[in-house]
Amino acid sequence: MSDLIDRTRAWIAGDPDPATRSELAGLVQTRDREELADRMNGTLAFGTAGIRGVVEAGSNRMNLATVIRTTAGLAEHLQRTTEPHDRLVVIGRDARPSSDSFMDDTIAVLAAAGFTVRFFAAPTPTPLVAYAGLSLGACASIVITASHNPPRDNGYKVYAANGAQIVSPADTEIAACIAEVGAATDVPRAPNAFETSSVEAIDDEMFEQYLRDVATVLPGVAGDRGISIVYTPMHGVGGRFVTDALRRFGFHKVNPVARQFAPDGTFPTVDFPNPEEPGALDLAHELAQAIDADIVFANDPDTDRLAVSVPDPGGVWRPLTGNQIGCLLAEFLLDHHEGPGVVVNSVVSSPLLSRIADRHAVTYDRTLTGFKWIWNAALDLAGTGAGELVLGYEEALGYSVGTTVRDKDGISAALAFGVLAAEAAADEESVLDRLGTLFERYGVWASAQVSVRVDTPDGSERIARMMDALRSDPPTSLQDLDVSGMTDYAVGADERPRYLGATNLIELDLGDAGRVLARPSGTEPKLKIYVDLTAPYPRSGDWMGAEADLTRRAEAIGEDLRSWLTDAGG
């Protein structure tokens, strides 16, 4: 206990924020060993997604001291790897309560370290910050955001000079620099950073430029698109940006969900501000039902993801899956594309994209999970002469339309899907009609996800045992389908591109019927199972019935493997 108390007192002495100093001192006074040990258990690990955690006092939490030390380490890394004339950093933030102060001190540290800083004064979509960094030639871009995490969290996301998220070894190099930083109180901060010539706000022209660039990759011409859209930014920062963009691209019937429109980092109307979560779209669906809308769009709080719902023939609002949105976008964009091009998705996303690429004679590849890999694949493939990215996507509602932003972008995705829906309406078709046509061309596809959650002290060991058992002696069948092969992505990385390197992922081959993948979650004590199945288009033409049957079968296979893994984990 004495060592823990000593480390805590040392952190308190180096914390410049009186609020978190007092908070941590209170825990020392009450001798709350369990809470102190959790808060002082090392520091938040800096990885390719930056850092993210609960906003509280302590070295293992998001707070002013953590942000200052992280920025100082990043600044040191950039000073070691860039020339002085290239040291421009772009910064933006979301609308969480702590994001404003975290951004201010990030700017103060960078200004004191001799960097030029361009920043967004108001809460801004993450993809717009990434776009600005690439557009302005920044050596790095920083976004203070926890995306769709719960309200208590915040984060610090970093983009490289190429406009994409950082990848190894940059993350480990930055982490090493952060580890060398002493107390946060010893890190120089420019006292009047915002009054210096090296710190300047980014004006609205950046968004105008972004929209002009997006327009170059969208099919069709401007004009009244006609369709009625319900839109929710889920209490995030996308509201004014997305509604403005939609209206400028000819969507004049945009109906915001009023209770979720203003930025509010407490997310008062949803349990979790993630459009994938059950119930998150309820208010949007209620409004859509009331006004007889054609489509629902929802962004997550930092506007880098897009959810889409459409009415089924019975008038019930149906969220499309991430795979359905991605494959519909790919088919639509490629129908309007000429010449070489590239489409990419993550290895846990639908194999249907490869069939779409074959039909359109463009290059397809798959990557590890995360848009950092999707965009590094796109850049590598462009370097081989394969052409530029037409679409990159992953099943968790992330899409990159064209080359405007080198990360997932919920604004351009909404515009592209809106144009798709408007084109379908002009042809007297619905979005579901387009999905039916997709299945008629490529077979019916369905996906399912099942999780094996292990909330026990030995959870990580049990998950490791599950993966070991799957590697050494995989099941011979799942439901009534034979397992015809197994791929272990932890081995053979030397024979694959860097964006599909070694990772703790196992794929079970179900032959012509599809495949199943399993991997541990990177953020929670659970193992994720992904099932993708396909079947011929039915002679009856009832693809919705066939899809529903296939979805139930995929879910049953996922549950079958979950039971097998639970038994294997002990």
Coordinates of C-alpha atoms in Angstrom, one line a residue:
M1 CA 0.0 0.0 0.0
S2 CA 2.8 2.4 0.8
D3 CA 4.3 2.1 -2.7
L4 CA 0.8 2.8 -4.2
I5 CA 0.4 5.8 -1.9
D6 CA 3.8 7.2 -2.8
R7 CA 3.1 6.8 -6.6
T8 CA -0.3 8.5 -6.2
R9 CA 1.2 11.4 -4.2
A10 CA 3.9 11.8 -6.9
W11 CA 1.2 12.0 -9.6
I12 CA -0.8 14.5 -7.5
A13 CA 2.3 16.7 -7.2
G14 CA 2.7 16.7 -11.0
D15 CA -0.9 17.3 -11.8
P16 CA -1.6 20.9 -12.9
D17 CA -5.4 20.5 -12.5
P18 CA -6.6 21.4 -8.9
A19 CA -9.9 19.4 -9.4
T20 CA -8.2 16.1 -10.2
R21 CA -5.5 16.7 -7.6
S22 CA -8.3 17.1 -5.0
E23 CA -10.1 14.1 -6.3
L24 CA -7.1 11.8 -6.1
A25 CA -6.1 13.2 -2.7
G26 CA -9.5 12.3 -1.4
L27 CA -8.9 8.7 -2.4
V28 CA -5.5 8.7 -0.6
Q29 CA -7.2 10.1 2.5
T30 CA -9.9 7.3 2.6
R31 CA -7.2 4.7 1.8
D32 CA -9.4 3.2 -1.0
R33 CA -6.8 0.7 -2.2
E34 CA -8.9 -1.0 -4.9
E35 CA -9.9 2.3 -6.5
L36 CA -6.4 3.8 -6.2
A37 CA -4.8 0.7 -7.7
D38 CA -7.1 0.8 -10.7
R39 CA -6.5 4.5 -11.3
M40 CA -2.7 4.3 -10.8
N41 CA -2.2 1.0 -12.7
G42 CA 0.3 2.3 -15.2
T43 CA -0.8 4.8 -17.8
L44 CA -3.3 4.7 -20.6
A45 CA -1.6 2.8 -23.4
F46 CA -1.0 4.9 -26.6
G47 CA -1.7 2.8 -29.7
T48 CA -2.7 3.3 -33.3
A49 CA -6.0 4.8 -32.2
G50 CA -4.3 7.1 -29.7
I51 CA -5.6 6.9 -26.2
R52 CA -9.1 6.6 -24.7
G53 CA -10.4 6.2 -21.2
V54 CA -12.6 7.4 -18.4
V55 CA -12.3 11.1 -17.5
E56 CA -11.1 10.9 -13.9
A57 CA -8.0 11.6 -11.8
G58 CA -5.0 9.2 -12.0
S59 CA -2.3 8.0 -14.4
N60 CA -4.6 5.4 -15.9
R61 CA -7.3 7.9 -16.7
M62 CA -8.1 10.7 -19.2
N63 CA -7.4 14.0 -17.6
L64 CA -5.4 17.2 -18.1
A65 CA -2.1 15.7 -16.9
T66 CA -2.5 12.7 -19.2
V67 CA -3.3 15.0 -22.2
I68 CA -0.3 17.2 -21.5
R69 CA 2.1 14.3 -21.1
T70 CA 0.7 12.7 -24.3
T71 CA 1.1 15.9 -26.3
A72 CA 4.6 16.4 -25.0
G73 CA 5.6 12.9 -26.1
L74 CA 3.9 13.3 -29.5
A75 CA 5.7 16.7 -29.9
E76 CA 9.0 15.0 -29.2
H77 CA 8.4 12.3 -31.7
L78 CA 7.4 14.9 -34.4
Q79 CA 10.5 16.9 -33.6
R80 CA 12.7 13.8 -34.2
T81 CA 11.0 12.8 -37.4
T82 CA 10.2 16.1 -39.2
E83 CA 12.0 19.2 -40.4
P84 CA 11.3 22.5 -38.6
H85 CA 9.5 24.0 -41.6
D86 CA 7.0 21.0 -41.6
R87 CA 5.9 21.3 -38.0
L88 CA 2.2 22.2 -38.5
V89 CA -0.4 20.4 -36.4
V90 CA -4.2 20.5 -37.0
I91 CA -6.5 20.1 -34.0
G92 CA -10.2 19.5 -33.5
R93 CA -12.5 18.2 -30.8
D94 CA -16.0 16.8 -30.2
A95 CA -18.6 18.2 -27.8
R96 CA -17.8 16.2 -24.6
P97 CA -17.6 18.4 -21.5
S98 CA -13.8 17.9 -21.1
S99 CA -12.9 18.2 -24.8
D100 CA -12.6 22.0 -24.9
S101 CA -10.0 22.2 -22.0
F102 CA -8.1 19.2 -23.3
M103 CA -7.8 20.9 -26.7
D104 CA -6.7 24.2 -25.2
D105 CA -3.8 22.6 -23.3
T106 CA -2.8 20.4 -26.3
I107 CA -2.5 23.6 -28.2
A108 CA -0.5 25.3 -25.4
V109 CA 2.0 22.4 -25.2
L110 CA 2.5 22.4 -29.0
A111 CA 2.9 26.2 -29.2
A112 CA 5.5 26.1 -26.5
A113 CA 7.3 23.3 -28.4
G114 CA 7.6 25.6 -31.5
F115 CA 4.8 24.1 -33.6
T116 CA 2.4 26.0 -35.8
V117 CA -1.2 25.1 -34.9
R118 CA -4.4 25.4 -36.9
F119 CA -7.5 24.5 -34.9
F120 CA -11.3 24.3 -35.2
A121 CA -12.8 26.6 -32.6
A122 CA -16.1 24.8 -32.4
P123 CA -16.9 21.1 -32.0
T124 CA -16.1 19.5 -35.4
P125 CA -16.6 16.2 -37.1
T126 CA -13.5 13.9 -36.9
P127 CA -13.4 13.4 -40.7
L128 CA -13.3 17.1 -41.3
V129 CA -10.2 17.4 -39.0
A130 CA -8.5 14.6 -40.9
Y131 CA -9.3 16.3 -44.2
A132 CA -7.9 19.6 -43.0
G133 CA -4.7 18.0 -41.8
L134 CA -4.1 16.5 -45.2
S135 CA -5.2 19.6 -47.1
L136 CA -2.9 21.9 -45.0
G137 CA 0.0 19.6 -45.2
A138 CA 0.2 19.0 -41.4
C139 CA 2.8 16.6 -40.0
A140 CA 0.0 15.4 -37.7
S141 CA -3.6 16.0 -36.8
I142 CA -5.2 15.5 -33.4
V143 CA -8.8 15.0 -32.5
I144 CA -10.0 15.1 -28.9
T145 CA -12.9 12.6 -29.0
A146 CA -14.1 9.3 -27.6
S147 CA -16.4 8.8 -30.6
H148 CA -19.4 6.8 -29.5
N149 CA -18.1 5.7 -26.1
P150 CA -20.2 6.5 -23.0
P151 CA -20.4 10.0 -21.7
R152 CA -17.8 9.5 -19.0
D153 CA -15.0 8.8 -21.5
N154 CA -12.8 10.9 -23.7
G155 CA -9.9 10.2 -26.1
Y156 CA -7.0 11.6 -28.1
K157 CA -6.8 10.4 -31.7
V158 CA -3.8 11.1 -34.0
Y159 CA -3.4 11.1 -37.8
A160 CA -0.1 10.9 -39.6
A161 CA 1.2 13.3 -42.3
N162 CA -0.4 11.1 -45.0
G163 CA -3.8 11.9 -43.6
A164 CA -4.5 8.3 -42.4
Q165 CA -4.4 7.1 -38.8
I166 CA -1.0 6.2 -37.5
V167 CA 0.3 2.6 -37.8
S168 CA 3.2 0.7 -36.3
P169 CA 6.0 1.5 -35.6
A170 CA 4.9 5.1 -35.1
D171 CA 2.6 4.2 -32.3
T172 CA 5.3 2.5 -30.3
E173 CA 7.7 5.3 -31.0
I174 CA 5.3 7.9 -29.7
A175 CA 4.5 5.7 -26.7
A176 CA 8.2 5.6 -25.9
C177 CA 8.5 9.4 -26.1
I178 CA 5.5 9.7 -23.8
A179 CA 7.1 7.4 -21.3
E180 CA 10.1 9.7 -21.2
V181 CA 8.0 12.7 -20.2
G182 CA 8.2 13.7 -16.5
A183 CA 5.5 15.4 -14.5
A184 CA 2.9 17.3 -16.4
T185 CA 3.6 20.4 -14.3
D186 CA 7.1 20.4 -15.8
V187 CA 5.9 20.4 -19.4
P188 CA 6.1 23.9 -20.9
R189 CA 2.8 25.4 -22.0
A190 CA 2.5 28.7 -23.8
P191 CA 0.5 31.0 -21.5
N192 CA -1.2 33.0 -24.2
A193 CA -1.0 30.5 -27.1
F194 CA -4.2 31.8 -28.8
E195 CA -2.8 35.3 -29.0
T196 CA 0.4 34.3 -30.8
S197 CA 0.8 34.2 -34.6
S198 CA 1.7 30.5 -34.5
V199 CA -1.9 29.5 -33.4
E200 CA -4.7 30.3 -35.8
A201 CA -8.4 29.2 -36.1
I202 CA -9.6 27.4 -39.2
D203 CA -12.5 29.2 -40.8
D204 CA -15.6 27.9 -42.6
E205 CA -13.8 27.9 -46.0
M206 CA -12.3 24.5 -45.0
F207 CA -15.8 22.9 -45.0
E208 CA -16.6 24.6 -48.3
Q209 CA -13.4 23.1 -49.8
Y210 CA -14.3 19.7 -48.3
L211 CA -17.7 19.8 -50.0
R212 CA -16.2 20.8 -53.3
D213 CA -13.9 17.8 -53.1
V214 CA -16.7 15.4 -52.1
A215 CA -18.7 16.6 -55.1
T216 CA -16.0 15.3 -57.5
V217 CA -16.5 11.7 -56.4
L218 CA -20.3 11.6 -56.2
P219 CA -22.3 10.6 -59.3
G220 CA -25.1 12.7 -60.7
V221 CA -25.8 16.4 -61.0
A222 CA -27.2 18.9 -58.5
G223 CA -30.9 19.5 -58.3
D224 CA -33.9 18.7 -56.1
R225 CA -33.3 15.1 -55.1
G226 CA -36.9 14.8 -53.9
I227 CA -36.6 12.2 -51.2
S228 CA -37.6 12.8 -47.5
I229 CA -34.8 12.2 -45.0
V230 CA -34.9 11.9 -41.3
Y231 CA -31.5 12.7 -39.8
T232 CA -30.0 12.4 -36.3
P233 CA -26.4 13.3 -35.2
M234 CA -27.0 11.3 -32.0
H235 CA -26.2 14.4 -29.8
G236 CA -22.9 14.7 -31.6
V237 CA -21.1 17.3 -33.7
G238 CA -22.5 16.4 -37.2
G239 CA -25.9 18.2 -37.0
R240 CA -25.2 21.5 -38.8
F241 CA -22.5 20.0 -41.1
V242 CA -24.6 17.1 -42.4
T243 CA -27.9 18.9 -42.8
D244 CA -26.1 21.8 -44.6
A245 CA -24.2 19.3 -46.8
L246 CA -27.4 17.4 -47.7
R247 CA -29.4 20.5 -48.6
R248 CA -26.6 21.8 -50.8
F249 CA -26.5 18.5 -52.6
G250 CA -30.2 18.9 -53.5
F251 CA -31.9 17.2 -50.5
H252 CA -34.4 19.8 -49.5
K253 CA -36.5 17.6 -47.3
V254 CA -34.2 17.0 -44.4
N255 CA -36.0 16.5 -41.1
P256 CA -33.7 16.5 -38.0
V257 CA -34.6 14.7 -34.8
A258 CA -34.9 17.8 -32.7
R259 CA -34.2 16.2 -29.3
Q260 CA -30.8 14.8 -30.6
F261 CA -29.7 17.6 -32.8
A262 CA -27.7 20.0 -30.6
P263 CA -24.2 18.8 -29.5
D264 CA -24.5 17.4 -26.0
G265 CA -21.7 15.2 -24.6
T266 CA -24.0 13.8 -21.9
F267 CA -26.1 12.0 -24.7
P268 CA -29.4 12.4 -22.6
T269 CA -31.8 10.4 -24.9
V270 CA -29.7 7.2 -25.5
D271 CA -28.1 4.7 -23.2
F272 CA -25.1 4.4 -25.6
P273 CA -24.5 7.0 -28.4
N274 CA -23.8 4.3 -30.9
P275 CA -26.3 3.9 -33.8
E276 CA -25.5 0.1 -33.8
E277 CA -27.0 -0.2 -30.3
P278 CA -30.5 -1.5 -29.9
G279 CA -32.9 1.4 -29.3
A280 CA -30.5 4.1 -30.4
L281 CA -32.5 4.8 -33.6
D282 CA -36.0 4.8 -31.9
L283 CA -36.6 8.5 -31.9
A284 CA -35.5 8.7 -35.6
H285 CA -37.8 5.8 -36.5
E286 CA -40.7 7.5 -34.7
L287 CA -40.2 10.7 -36.6
A288 CA -39.8 8.8 -39.9
Q289 CA -43.0 6.9 -39.3
A290 CA -44.9 10.1 -38.4
I291 CA -43.9 12.0 -41.5
D292 CA -43.8 9.1 -43.9
A293 CA -40.1 9.7 -44.7
D294 CA -38.2 7.7 -47.3
I295 CA -35.0 7.1 -45.3
V296 CA -33.2 7.6 -42.0
F297 CA -29.6 8.6 -41.6
A298 CA -27.8 8.6 -38.2
N299 CA -24.2 9.5 -37.4
D300 CA -22.3 8.6 -34.3
P301 CA -21.2 11.6 -32.1
D302 CA -18.0 12.3 -34.0
T303 CA -19.7 11.8 -37.4
D304 CA -17.3 9.2 -38.8
R305 CA -19.9 6.4 -39.0
L306 CA -23.3 6.2 -40.7
A307 CA -26.4 4.1 -40.0
V308 CA -29.2 3.8 -42.5
S309 CA -32.8 2.7 -42.0
V310 CA -35.5 2.1 -44.6
P311 CA -39.1 1.0 -44.5
D312 CA -39.9 -2.5 -45.4
P313 CA -43.0 -3.4 -47.5
G314 CA -45.1 -3.5 -44.4
G315 CA -43.9 0.0 -43.3
V316 CA -41.7 -1.2 -40.5
W317 CA -38.4 0.6 -40.2
R318 CA -35.5 -1.7 -40.9
P319 CA -31.8 -0.7 -40.1
L320 CA -29.5 -1.9 -42.9
T321 CA -26.4 -3.8 -41.8
G322 CA -23.0 -2.3 -42.3
N323 CA -22.3 -4.9 -44.9
Q324 CA -25.5 -4.1 -46.8
I325 CA -24.7 -0.3 -46.7
G326 CA -21.1 -0.9 -47.8
C327 CA -22.0 -3.3 -50.7
L328 CA -24.9 -1.1 -51.9
L329 CA -22.5 1.9 -52.0
A330 CA -19.8 -0.1 -53.8
E331 CA -22.2 -1.4 -56.5
F332 CA -23.6 2.1 -56.9
L333 CA -20.3 3.9 -57.1
L334 CA -18.8 1.3 -59.4
D335 CA -21.8 1.5 -61.7
H336 CA -20.8 5.1 -62.3
H337 CA -17.0 4.5 -62.3
E338 CA -14.8 4.2 -65.3
G339 CA -11.2 2.8 -65.4
P340 CA -9.1 1.2 -62.8
G341 CA -10.1 1.5 -59.2
V342 CA -9.8 -0.1 -55.8
V343 CA -12.3 -1.3 -53.2
V344 CA -11.2 -2.5 -49.8
N345 CA -12.9 -3.9 -46.7
S346 CA -11.8 -5.4 -43.4
V347 CA -11.3 -9.2 -43.1
V348 CA -14.4 -9.4 -40.8
S349 CA -16.6 -7.6 -43.4
S350 CA -18.6 -9.4 -46.1
P351 CA -16.8 -11.3 -48.9
L352 CA -19.6 -10.1 -51.2
L353 CA -17.4 -7.0 -51.9
S354 CA -14.9 -9.2 -53.7
R355 CA -17.7 -10.5 -56.1
I356 CA -18.8 -6.9 -56.8
A357 CA -15.2 -6.0 -57.6
D358 CA -14.8 -8.9 -60.0
R359 CA -17.9 -7.9 -61.9
H360 CA -16.7 -4.4 -62.3
A361 CA -13.1 -5.4 -63.1
V362 CA -11.5 -3.4 -60.3
T363 CA -9.0 -4.4 -57.6
Y364 CA -10.2 -5.8 -54.3
D365 CA -8.3 -6.5 -51.2
R366 CA -9.1 -7.0 -47.5
T367 CA -7.2 -5.8 -44.4
L368 CA -7.0 -6.2 -40.7
T369 CA -9.8 -4.4 -38.8
G370 CA -9.6 -0.6 -38.6
F371 CA -9.5 2.1 -41.1
K372 CA -5.8 2.7 -40.5
W373 CA -5.3 -0.5 -42.4
I374 CA -8.0 0.1 -45.1
W375 CA -6.3 3.4 -46.0
N376 CA -2.8 2.1 -45.9
A377 CA -3.9 -0.7 -48.2
A378 CA -5.5 1.9 -50.5
L379 CA -2.3 3.9 -50.6
D380 CA -0.1 0.8 -51.2
L381 CA -2.4 -0.4 -54.0
A382 CA -2.5 3.0 -55.7
G383 CA 1.3 2.9 -55.7
T384 CA 1.2 -0.3 -57.8
G385 CA -1.0 1.3 -60.5
A386 CA -4.2 -0.4 -59.4
G387 CA -6.0 3.0 -59.2
E388 CA -7.4 5.1 -56.4
L389 CA -9.9 4.1 -53.7
V390 CA -13.5 4.1 -54.8
L391 CA -14.8 2.7 -51.5
G392 CA -13.4 1.3 -48.3
Y393 CA -15.7 0.0 -45.6
E394 CA -15.9 -2.1 -42.5
E395 CA -19.0 -3.8 -41.1
A396 CA -19.2 -1.5 -38.0
L397 CA -20.8 1.3 -40.1
G398 CA -17.6 2.9 -41.3
Y399 CA -17.2 4.0 -45.0
S400 CA -14.7 6.0 -47.0
V401 CA -16.1 7.3 -50.2
G402 CA -13.4 8.2 -52.7
T403 CA -10.1 9.8 -51.6
T404 CA -11.4 13.0 -49.9
V405 CA -10.8 11.8 -46.4
R406 CA -8.4 9.0 -45.5
D407 CA -10.5 7.6 -42.8
K408 CA -14.1 6.6 -42.3
D409 CA -16.4 9.6 -43.0
G410 CA -20.1 9.8 -42.1
I411 CA -20.7 13.0 -44.0
S412 CA -19.6 11.9 -47.5
A413 CA -21.2 8.5 -46.8
A414 CA -24.6 10.1 -46.1
L415 CA -24.3 12.2 -49.3
A416 CA -23.4 9.2 -51.4
F417 CA -26.1 7.0 -50.0
G418 CA -28.6 9.9 -50.4
V419 CA -27.7 10.1 -54.1
L420 CA -28.1 6.3 -54.4
A421 CA -31.6 6.5 -52.7
A422 CA -32.6 9.4 -54.9
E423 CA -31.5 7.7 -58.1
A424 CA -33.5 4.6 -57.0
A425 CA -36.6 6.8 -56.3
A426 CA -36.3 8.4 -59.8
D427 CA -36.4 4.9 -61.2
E428 CA -39.5 4.2 -59.1
E429 CA -37.5 1.8 -56.9
S430 CA -36.7 1.6 -53.2
V431 CA -33.4 1.0 -51.5
L432 CA -34.7 -2.5 -50.7
D433 CA -35.4 -3.0 -54.4
R434 CA -31.7 -2.1 -55.0
L435 CA -30.7 -4.6 -52.3
G436 CA -32.8 -7.3 -54.0
T437 CA -31.1 -6.5 -57.4
L438 CA -27.7 -6.9 -55.6
F439 CA -28.7 -10.3 -54.3
E440 CA -30.1 -11.3 -57.7
R441 CA -26.6 -10.6 -59.3
Y442 CA -24.4 -12.1 -56.6
G443 CA -26.6 -14.4 -54.5
V444 CA -28.3 -13.7 -51.2
W445 CA -25.9 -12.8 -48.4
A446 CA -26.5 -12.5 -44.6
S447 CA -24.2 -11.8 -41.7
A448 CA -24.4 -12.3 -37.9
Q449 CA -22.3 -11.4 -34.9
V450 CA -22.2 -13.3 -31.7
S451 CA -20.0 -12.5 -28.6
V452 CA -18.6 -14.7 -25.9
R453 CA -18.3 -12.5 -22.9
V454 CA -16.1 -13.6 -20.0
D455 CA -16.6 -11.2 -17.0
T456 CA -14.4 -13.1 -14.6
P457 CA -10.9 -12.4 -13.1
D458 CA -9.4 -15.1 -15.4
G459 CA -11.3 -13.8 -18.4
S460 CA -8.2 -13.1 -20.6
E461 CA -6.8 -16.6 -19.8
R462 CA -10.1 -18.3 -20.7
I463 CA -10.4 -16.4 -24.0
A464 CA -6.8 -17.4 -24.8
R465 CA -7.7 -21.1 -24.1
M466 CA -10.7 -20.7 -26.5
M467 CA -8.5 -19.4 -29.3
D468 CA -5.9 -22.1 -28.6
A469 CA -8.5 -24.8 -28.8
L470 CA -9.9 -23.4 -32.0
R471 CA -6.4 -23.4 -33.5
S472 CA -5.4 -26.9 -32.4
D473 CA -8.6 -28.8 -32.9
P474 CA -11.4 -26.8 -34.7
P475 CA -14.9 -28.2 -34.9
T476 CA -15.5 -30.4 -37.9
S477 CA -19.0 -28.9 -38.5
L478 CA -21.2 -26.1 -37.4
Q479 CA -24.9 -26.8 -37.5
D480 CA -25.2 -28.9 -40.7
L481 CA -22.3 -27.3 -42.5
D482 CA -18.9 -29.0 -42.8
V483 CA -15.8 -26.9 -41.8
S484 CA -13.6 -27.5 -44.8
G485 CA -10.5 -25.6 -43.7
M486 CA -9.0 -23.2 -41.1
T487 CA -6.8 -20.1 -41.5
D488 CA -4.8 -18.8 -38.6
Y489 CA -3.9 -15.2 -39.2
A490 CA -1.4 -15.3 -36.3
V491 CA 1.0 -17.1 -38.7
G492 CA 2.0 -16.6 -42.3
A493 CA 2.2 -12.8 -42.1
D494 CA 5.4 -12.7 -44.2
E495 CA 3.4 -14.0 -47.1
R496 CA 0.7 -11.4 -46.8
P497 CA 0.7 -7.6 -47.3
R498 CA 1.5 -5.5 -44.3
Y499 CA -2.1 -4.4 -44.0
L500 CA -3.1 -8.1 -43.4
G501 CA -0.3 -8.9 -41.0
A502 CA -0.2 -11.1 -38.0
T503 CA -3.2 -10.9 -35.7
N504 CA -5.1 -13.1 -33.3
L505 CA -7.9 -14.1 -35.8
I506 CA -9.1 -17.5 -37.0
E507 CA -11.2 -18.1 -40.0
L508 CA -13.2 -21.3 -40.5
D509 CA -14.1 -22.1 -44.1
L510 CA -17.6 -23.4 -44.8
G511 CA -17.0 -24.0 -48.5
D512 CA -19.5 -22.4 -50.9
A513 CA -21.8 -21.6 -48.0
G514 CA -19.6 -19.0 -46.4
R515 CA -17.2 -18.6 -43.5
V516 CA -16.9 -17.9 -39.8
L517 CA -14.2 -15.8 -38.0
A518 CA -13.3 -15.5 -34.3
R519 CA -11.1 -12.9 -32.6
P520 CA -10.7 -11.5 -29.1
S521 CA -12.0 -7.9 -28.7
G522 CA -9.4 -5.3 -28.3
T523 CA -11.3 -3.3 -25.7
E524 CA -13.6 -5.6 -23.8
P525 CA -13.4 -9.0 -22.1
K526 CA -15.1 -10.9 -24.9
L527 CA -14.4 -12.9 -28.0
K528 CA -16.2 -11.9 -31.2
I529 CA -17.7 -14.3 -33.8
Y530 CA -18.5 -13.1 -37.3
V531 CA -20.6 -15.3 -39.6
D532 CA -21.1 -14.6 -43.3
L533 CA -23.3 -17.0 -45.3
T534 CA -24.5 -17.0 -49.0
A535 CA -27.2 -18.9 -50.9
P536 CA -28.5 -18.8 -54.5
Y537 CA -31.1 -16.2 -55.3
P538 CA -34.5 -18.0 -54.9
R539 CA -36.5 -18.9 -57.9
S540 CA -39.6 -17.5 -56.3
G541 CA -38.0 -14.1 -56.2
D542 CA -38.7 -13.9 -52.4
W543 CA -35.2 -12.7 -51.5
M544 CA -36.4 -11.1 -48.2
G545 CA -37.7 -14.5 -47.0
A546 CA -34.4 -16.1 -48.2
E547 CA -32.4 -13.5 -46.4
A548 CA -34.3 -13.9 -43.2
D549 CA -33.8 -17.7 -43.3
L550 CA -30.1 -17.2 -44.0
T551 CA -29.8 -14.7 -41.2
R552 CA -31.3 -17.1 -38.7
R553 CA -29.0 -19.8 -39.9
A554 CA -26.0 -17.5 -39.5
E555 CA -27.1 -16.7 -36.0
A556 CA -27.5 -20.4 -35.2
I557 CA -24.0 -21.1 -36.5
G558 CA -22.6 -18.3 -34.4
E559 CA -24.4 -19.7 -31.3
D560 CA -23.1 -23.2 -32.1
L561 CA -19.5 -21.9 -32.2
R562 CA -20.1 -19.8 -29.0
S563 CA -21.2 -23.0 -27.2
W564 CA -18.2 -24.9 -28.5
L565 CA -15.8 -22.1 -27.4
T566 CA -17.4 -21.7 -24.0
D567 CA -16.8 -25.4 -23.4
A568 CA -13.3 -25.2 -24.6
G569 CA -12.5 -22.2 -22.4
G570 CA -13.4 -24.1 -19.2

